[in-house]
XYZ file of C-alpha atoms in Angstrom:
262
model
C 3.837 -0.253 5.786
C 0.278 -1.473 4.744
C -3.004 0.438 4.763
C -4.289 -1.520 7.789
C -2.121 -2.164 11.118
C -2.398 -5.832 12.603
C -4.249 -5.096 14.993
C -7.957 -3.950 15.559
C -9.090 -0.853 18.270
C -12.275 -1.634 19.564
C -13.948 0.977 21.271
C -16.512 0.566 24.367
C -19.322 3.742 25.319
C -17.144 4.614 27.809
C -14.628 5.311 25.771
C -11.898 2.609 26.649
C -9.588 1.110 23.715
C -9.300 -2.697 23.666
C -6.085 -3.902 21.107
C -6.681 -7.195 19.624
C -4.731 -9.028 17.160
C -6.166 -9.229 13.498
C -7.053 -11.311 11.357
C -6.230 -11.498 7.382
C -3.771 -12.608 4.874
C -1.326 -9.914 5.060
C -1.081 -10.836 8.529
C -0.684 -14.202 8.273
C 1.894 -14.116 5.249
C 4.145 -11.428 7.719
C 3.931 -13.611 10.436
C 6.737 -16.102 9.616
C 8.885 -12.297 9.310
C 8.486 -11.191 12.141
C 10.172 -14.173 13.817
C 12.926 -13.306 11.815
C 13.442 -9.462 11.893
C 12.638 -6.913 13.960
C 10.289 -4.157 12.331
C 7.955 -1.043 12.698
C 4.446 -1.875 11.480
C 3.288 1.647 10.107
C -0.568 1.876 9.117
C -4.280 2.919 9.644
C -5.973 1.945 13.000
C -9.229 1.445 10.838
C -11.059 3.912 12.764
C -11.530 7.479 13.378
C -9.691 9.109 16.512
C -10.828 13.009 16.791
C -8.971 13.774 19.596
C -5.017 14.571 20.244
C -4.825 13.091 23.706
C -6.892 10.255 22.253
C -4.294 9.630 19.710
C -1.279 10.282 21.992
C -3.160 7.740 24.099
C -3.440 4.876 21.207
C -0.137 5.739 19.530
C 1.884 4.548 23.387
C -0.202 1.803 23.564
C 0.362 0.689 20.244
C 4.688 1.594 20.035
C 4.714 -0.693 23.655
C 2.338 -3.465 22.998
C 2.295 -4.318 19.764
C 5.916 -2.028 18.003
C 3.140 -0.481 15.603
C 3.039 3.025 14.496
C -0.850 4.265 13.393
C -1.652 6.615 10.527
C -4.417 8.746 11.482
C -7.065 9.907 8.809
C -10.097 12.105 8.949
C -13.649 10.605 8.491
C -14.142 11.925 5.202
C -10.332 11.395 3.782
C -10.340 7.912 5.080
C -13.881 6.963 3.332
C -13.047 8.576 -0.285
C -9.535 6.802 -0.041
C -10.387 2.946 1.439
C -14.061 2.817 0.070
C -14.159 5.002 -2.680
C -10.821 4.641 -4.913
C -9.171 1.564 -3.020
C -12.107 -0.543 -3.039
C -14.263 1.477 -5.600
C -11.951 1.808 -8.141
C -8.794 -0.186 -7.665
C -9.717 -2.985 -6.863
C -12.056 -4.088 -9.098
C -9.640 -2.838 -11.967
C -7.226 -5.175 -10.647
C -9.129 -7.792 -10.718
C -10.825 -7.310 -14.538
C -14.089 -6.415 -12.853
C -15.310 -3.933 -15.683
C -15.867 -0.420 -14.237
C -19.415 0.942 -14.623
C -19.740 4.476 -16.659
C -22.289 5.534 -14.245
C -23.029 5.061 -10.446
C -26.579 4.888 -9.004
C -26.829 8.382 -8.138
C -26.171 9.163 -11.888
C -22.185 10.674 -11.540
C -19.488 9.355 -13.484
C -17.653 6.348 -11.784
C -14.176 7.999 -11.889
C -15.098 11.262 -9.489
C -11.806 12.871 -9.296
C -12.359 13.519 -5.295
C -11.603 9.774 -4.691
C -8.606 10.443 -6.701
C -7.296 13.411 -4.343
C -8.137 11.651 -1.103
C -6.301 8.468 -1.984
C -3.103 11.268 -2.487
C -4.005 12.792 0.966
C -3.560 9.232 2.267
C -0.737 8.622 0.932
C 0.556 11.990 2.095
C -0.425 11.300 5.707
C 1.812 7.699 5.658
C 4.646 9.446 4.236
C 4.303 12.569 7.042
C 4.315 9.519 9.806
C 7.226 7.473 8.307
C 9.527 10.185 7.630
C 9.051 11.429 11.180
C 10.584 7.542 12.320
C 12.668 6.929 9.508
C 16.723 6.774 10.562
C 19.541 6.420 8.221
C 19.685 2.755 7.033
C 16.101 1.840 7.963
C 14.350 -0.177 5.216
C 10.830 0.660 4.294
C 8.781 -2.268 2.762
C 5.242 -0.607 1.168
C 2.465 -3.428 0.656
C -0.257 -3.332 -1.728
C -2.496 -0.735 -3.766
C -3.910 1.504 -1.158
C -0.075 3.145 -1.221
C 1.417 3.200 -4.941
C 2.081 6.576 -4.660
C 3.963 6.185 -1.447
C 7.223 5.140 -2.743
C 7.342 8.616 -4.755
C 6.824 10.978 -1.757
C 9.591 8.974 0.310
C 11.889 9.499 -2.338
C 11.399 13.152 -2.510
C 11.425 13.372 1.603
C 14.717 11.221 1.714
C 16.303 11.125 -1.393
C 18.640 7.954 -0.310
C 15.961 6.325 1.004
C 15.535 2.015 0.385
C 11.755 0.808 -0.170
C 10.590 -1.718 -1.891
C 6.781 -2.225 -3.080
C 4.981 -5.286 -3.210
C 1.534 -6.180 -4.586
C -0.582 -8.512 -3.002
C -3.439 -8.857 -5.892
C -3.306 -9.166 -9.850
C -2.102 -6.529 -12.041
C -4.015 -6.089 -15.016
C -3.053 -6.281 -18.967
C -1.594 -2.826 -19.857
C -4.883 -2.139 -21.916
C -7.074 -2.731 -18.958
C -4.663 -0.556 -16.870
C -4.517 2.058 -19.209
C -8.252 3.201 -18.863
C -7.868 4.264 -15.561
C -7.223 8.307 -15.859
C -4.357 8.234 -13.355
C -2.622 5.058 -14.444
C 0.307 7.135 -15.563
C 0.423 8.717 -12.077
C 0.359 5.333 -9.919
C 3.119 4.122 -12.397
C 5.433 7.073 -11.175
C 4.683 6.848 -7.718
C 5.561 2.723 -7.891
C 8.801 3.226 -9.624
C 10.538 4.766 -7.161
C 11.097 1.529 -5.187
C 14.001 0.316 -5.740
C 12.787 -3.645 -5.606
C 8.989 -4.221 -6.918
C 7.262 -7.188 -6.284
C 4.652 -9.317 -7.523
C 3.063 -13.206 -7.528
C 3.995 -14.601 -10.708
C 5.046 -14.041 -13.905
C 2.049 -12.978 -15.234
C 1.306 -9.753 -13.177
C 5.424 -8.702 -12.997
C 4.812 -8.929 -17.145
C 1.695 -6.988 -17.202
C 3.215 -4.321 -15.062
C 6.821 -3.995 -17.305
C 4.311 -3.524 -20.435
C 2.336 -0.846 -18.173
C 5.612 0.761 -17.949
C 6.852 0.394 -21.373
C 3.684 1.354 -23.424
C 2.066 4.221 -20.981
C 5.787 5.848 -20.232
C 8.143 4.801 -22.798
C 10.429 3.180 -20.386
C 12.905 0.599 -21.291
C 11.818 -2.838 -19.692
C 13.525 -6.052 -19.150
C 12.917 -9.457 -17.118
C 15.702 -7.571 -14.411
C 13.043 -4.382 -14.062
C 12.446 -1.023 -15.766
C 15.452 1.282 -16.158
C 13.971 5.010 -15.296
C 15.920 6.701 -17.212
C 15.456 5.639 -20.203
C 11.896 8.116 -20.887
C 11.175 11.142 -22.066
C 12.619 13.963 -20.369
C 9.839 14.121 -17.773
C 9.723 10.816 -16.942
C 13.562 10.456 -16.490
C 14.540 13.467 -14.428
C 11.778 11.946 -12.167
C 12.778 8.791 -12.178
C 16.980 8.701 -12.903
C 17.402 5.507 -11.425
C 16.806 1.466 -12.006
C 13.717 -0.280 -10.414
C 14.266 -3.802 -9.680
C 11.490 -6.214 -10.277
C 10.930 -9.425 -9.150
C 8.708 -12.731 -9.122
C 7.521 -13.414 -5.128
C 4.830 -16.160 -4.298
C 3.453 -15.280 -0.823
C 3.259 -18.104 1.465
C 2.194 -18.968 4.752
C 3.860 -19.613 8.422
C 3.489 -23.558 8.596
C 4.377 -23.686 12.180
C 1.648 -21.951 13.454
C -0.343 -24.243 11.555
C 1.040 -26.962 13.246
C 1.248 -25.404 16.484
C -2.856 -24.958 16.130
C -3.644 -28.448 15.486
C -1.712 -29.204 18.638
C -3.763 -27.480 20.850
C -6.965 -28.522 21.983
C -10.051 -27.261 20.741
């Protein structure tokens, strides 16, 4: 499950759909898995689709062509969630880019509207994976644009298996901390059962996030939910794994490419 599906709709003035593969690193880094494993790519198509029959239409072409399943967003939800919190907000803060107080139009930087879209989001991939999901399935969440996902799954399908992975930095626990729903995206993390990160660094960053905004009891193994105060733990009564991942790449296709002629 990632915030963008693999592959891009283009659409002509007549109002034909073209599919075409895309291109990025979470793409590349999941295509040495899918040679391996079967899955359901569940995510955004990137664009806005007002019509049922238009998204009956894309959703077909999508499950046949490409075993994809698309989220669908409104205009407004998906711009306050991707441009305004994800990239806005997130992002930056991830990467120790310090957050302005003010915006040009003079409003405060946090505006609590990004905050409730990026939920909505988050909302709508849960509504469209639950609808799939089948006893034993294994749901793998990528990146920041979902933290809360792992938390709505868990109260859909309380036996549910996810794990989370994060495909940038996380910050120091004091950077983290000045973002007015860090407590929040913690929650909504820790219900995977397996968490993931690049190196040492960011998996130690995040167990301090834990520890010092939630009281939770951290070790090298992962954060042990239960250990909280009373609200935390009858949220969280179980043990989230965590664990050190370097992302690679699929060298074959590498090689394959420099076989071919130009």
């Amino acid at each position: 499950v990632s915030n963008r599906l693999p592959v891009t709709l283009n659409f002509s003035d007549d109002g034909t759909v073209t599919y075409s593969t895309s291109s990025g690193g979470l793409v590349s880094a999941l295509a040495g898995v899918m040679k391996e494993m079967p899955f359901l790519w569940v995510g955004w198509t990137g664009a806005f689709v007002s019509t049922k029959e238009s998204q009956e239409e894309i959703k077909s072409r999508l499950s046949d062509e490409f075993n994809n399943v698309p989220v669908f967003l409104t205009e407004s939800v998906a711009d306050l969630f991707y441009n305004g919190f994800c990239n806005d907000i997130l992002w930056p803060l991830f990467h120790y880019v310090p957050l302005p107080v003010l915006n040009t139009q003079g409003e405060r930087k946090f505006d609590p509207k990004f905050w409730t879209a990026y939920r909505v989001a988050n909302s709508e991939f849960a509504k469209v994976i639950t609808s799939i999901y089948q006893p034993g399935d294994l749901v793998w969440v990528q990146d920041y644009h979902l933290m809360m996902l792992p938390s709505l799954l868990r109260q859909a399908i309380p036996d549910i298996r996810t794990g989370f992975f994060l495909h940038t930095p996380f910050p120091s626990s004091d950077v983290f901390s000045v973002l007015p729903v860090a407590s929040s995206l913690l929650r909504g993390v820790l219900e995977a059962d397996l968490i993931g990160f690049h190196t040492y660094d960011y998996a130690h960053h995040f167990l301090s996030a834990c520890s010092r905004l939630l009281g939770l009891e951290c070790s090298h193994k992962g954060v042990d939910c239960s250990s909280g105060d009373s609200e935390v733990s009858e949220q969280l009564p179980h043990f989230s794994h965590v664990g050190i991942f370097p992302i690679g790449i699929d060298p074959s296709s590498f090689h394959k490419a420099l076989e071919t002629k130009a």
